[in-house]
């Protein structure tokens, strides 16, 4: 992966009309199951319906094509708790996020480890990875990243420590 300051030709240079930009490549991931254990009580709950969500992923830097991931997932209904829940897809993205975990991780790395300002990180993500993330969103991720990252994934416990070390973890 190229460093943040490295020169790379921009495949979209000279393009003036949005429709001439390289087309987004869409790949489909499936997280559909017939039955899933309820996260509250463990009851094996049947699928109620199928849903989909779109996530922006890191694009292809060679072709300049952005990449979206469409996740097809099952929603289940627990007859004990009388609650709906979705099939687990936390390996792909956090709940409610419009970006894959890979995008969030890279954005955090650019800011926390490479020390890029938020606006530069926004530009680097677009220039090098063809994914547009508003810098305010990156800022939210960095400020929330410590606690969330630790709670969601214990294999990366150093994030909050790193943020504190760099003085980035402030409200
Ligand atoms: Zn339940």
XYZ file of C-alpha atoms and ligand atoms in Angstrom:
172
model
C 0.000 0.000 0.000
C 1.416 3.419 -0.907
C 2.198 5.920 1.802
C -0.027 8.943 2.246
C 2.428 11.407 0.731
C 3.419 9.271 -2.239
C 2.589 10.426 -5.752
C 0.086 8.294 -7.614
C -1.542 9.069 -10.938
C -5.230 9.813 -10.536
C -7.277 7.817 -13.087
C -10.070 10.385 -12.859
C -7.899 13.390 -13.765
C -9.425 15.281 -16.685
C -12.876 13.806 -16.205
C -15.432 16.593 -16.159
C -18.740 14.760 -16.205
C -19.763 12.549 -13.290
C -21.173 9.925 -15.665
C -17.658 9.442 -17.092
C -16.248 8.390 -13.731
C -15.422 4.683 -13.462
C -18.526 2.702 -12.536
C -18.903 1.335 -9.049
C -18.286 -2.391 -8.857
C -20.896 -4.134 -6.774
C -20.247 -7.418 -5.053
C -22.795 -9.371 -3.074
C -22.262 -11.016 0.293
C -24.782 -13.282 1.901
C -25.603 -13.581 5.584
C -28.864 -15.479 5.212
C -29.866 -18.325 7.474
C -33.012 -20.353 8.087
C -32.643 -20.297 11.869
C -30.387 -18.287 14.146
C -29.992 -18.319 17.961
C -31.649 -15.271 19.542
C -28.980 -12.938 21.033
C -31.191 -12.388 24.123
C -32.383 -15.898 25.053
C -30.622 -18.313 22.690
C -33.864 -19.645 21.202
C -33.298 -20.843 17.654
C -35.469 -18.342 15.850
C -36.803 -18.824 12.347
C -36.147 -16.402 9.553
C -38.925 -13.865 9.125
C -37.732 -12.138 5.997
C -34.719 -11.247 3.848
C -33.247 -7.756 3.823
C -30.374 -5.978 2.160
C -28.000 -3.144 2.935
C -25.322 -1.447 0.876
C -21.857 -0.769 2.243
C -19.159 1.363 0.650
C -15.919 -0.589 0.505
C -12.335 0.182 -0.493
C -12.256 0.560 -4.257
C -9.938 -0.853 -6.896
C -6.972 1.507 -7.171
C -5.773 0.088 -10.497
C -9.037 0.574 -12.386
C -10.176 3.540 -10.304
C -13.517 1.850 -9.711
C -15.238 2.415 -6.380
C -16.642 -0.718 -4.758
C -19.914 -1.348 -2.977
C -20.852 -4.456 -1.083
C -24.505 -5.431 -1.021
C -25.209 -7.613 1.988
C -28.239 -9.876 1.817
C -29.170 -10.884 5.325
C -31.934 -12.643 7.151
C -34.067 -11.046 9.821
C -35.338 -13.446 12.478
C -38.225 -13.321 14.903
C -37.815 -14.769 18.388
C -41.201 -16.067 19.575
C -39.957 -16.129 23.205
C -38.738 -12.521 23.402
C -41.149 -11.313 20.718
C -38.300 -9.426 19.155
C -36.737 -9.188 15.730
C -33.009 -9.477 15.213
C -30.682 -9.563 12.224
C -28.188 -12.229 11.267
C -24.760 -11.291 12.553
C -22.667 -9.385 10.019
C -20.341 -7.552 12.372
C -17.391 -9.039 10.488
C -18.420 -6.854 7.539
C -19.606 -3.670 9.228
C -20.862 -2.143 12.451
C -24.650 -1.867 12.847
C -26.007 1.175 11.040
C -22.729 1.925 9.278
C -22.656 2.725 5.566
C -19.034 1.619 5.248
C -17.286 -1.718 5.561
C -15.081 -2.399 8.539
C -12.070 -2.271 6.185
C -12.837 1.375 5.347
C -13.250 2.341 8.998
C -10.036 0.545 9.982
C -8.053 2.223 7.224
C -9.442 5.668 8.059
C -8.488 5.183 11.705
C -5.019 4.031 10.693
C -4.487 7.094 8.496
C -5.402 9.457 11.331
C -4.127 7.610 14.385
C -0.987 5.932 13.084
C -0.003 8.132 10.139
C -1.123 11.313 11.890
C -3.068 12.749 8.934
C -5.519 15.581 9.613
C -9.156 14.564 8.992
C -9.432 16.446 5.694
C -6.226 14.860 4.397
C -7.495 11.434 5.417
C -10.704 12.130 3.480
C -8.639 13.035 0.420
C -6.272 10.047 0.795
C -9.222 7.639 1.014
C -10.668 9.054 -2.184
C -7.377 9.393 -4.062
C -5.886 6.026 -3.104
C -8.953 3.906 -2.417
C -11.866 5.473 -4.287
C -14.104 5.687 -1.295
C -15.605 9.013 -0.268
C -15.946 9.494 3.460
C -16.760 13.020 4.701
C -14.030 14.135 7.103
C -16.632 14.750 9.845
C -17.535 11.054 9.618
C -13.862 10.109 9.992
C -13.686 12.396 13.021
C -16.694 10.613 14.551
C -15.036 7.253 13.986
C -11.800 8.373 15.603
C -13.556 9.871 18.605
C -15.834 6.850 19.030
C -13.240 4.345 17.845
C -11.588 3.632 21.154
C -14.536 2.376 23.169
C -16.376 0.814 20.218
C -13.306 -0.963 18.915
C -12.549 -2.354 22.326
C -16.065 -3.525 23.023
C -16.610 -5.034 19.594
C -13.229 -6.609 19.000
C -10.931 -7.601 21.815
C -8.143 -8.458 19.412
C -7.563 -4.751 18.872
C -7.418 -3.389 22.400
C -4.613 -0.952 21.644
C -6.734 1.556 19.748
C -7.938 3.563 22.711
C -4.471 3.476 24.217
C -2.999 4.801 20.992
C -5.611 7.556 20.798
C -4.915 8.628 24.357
C -1.202 8.539 23.676
C -1.602 10.845 20.690
C -3.980 13.131 22.551
C -6.665 12.372 19.959
C -9.147 10.940 22.390
C -10.953 14.043 23.495
C -14.557 15.117 23.227
Zn -35.225 -14.557 22.405
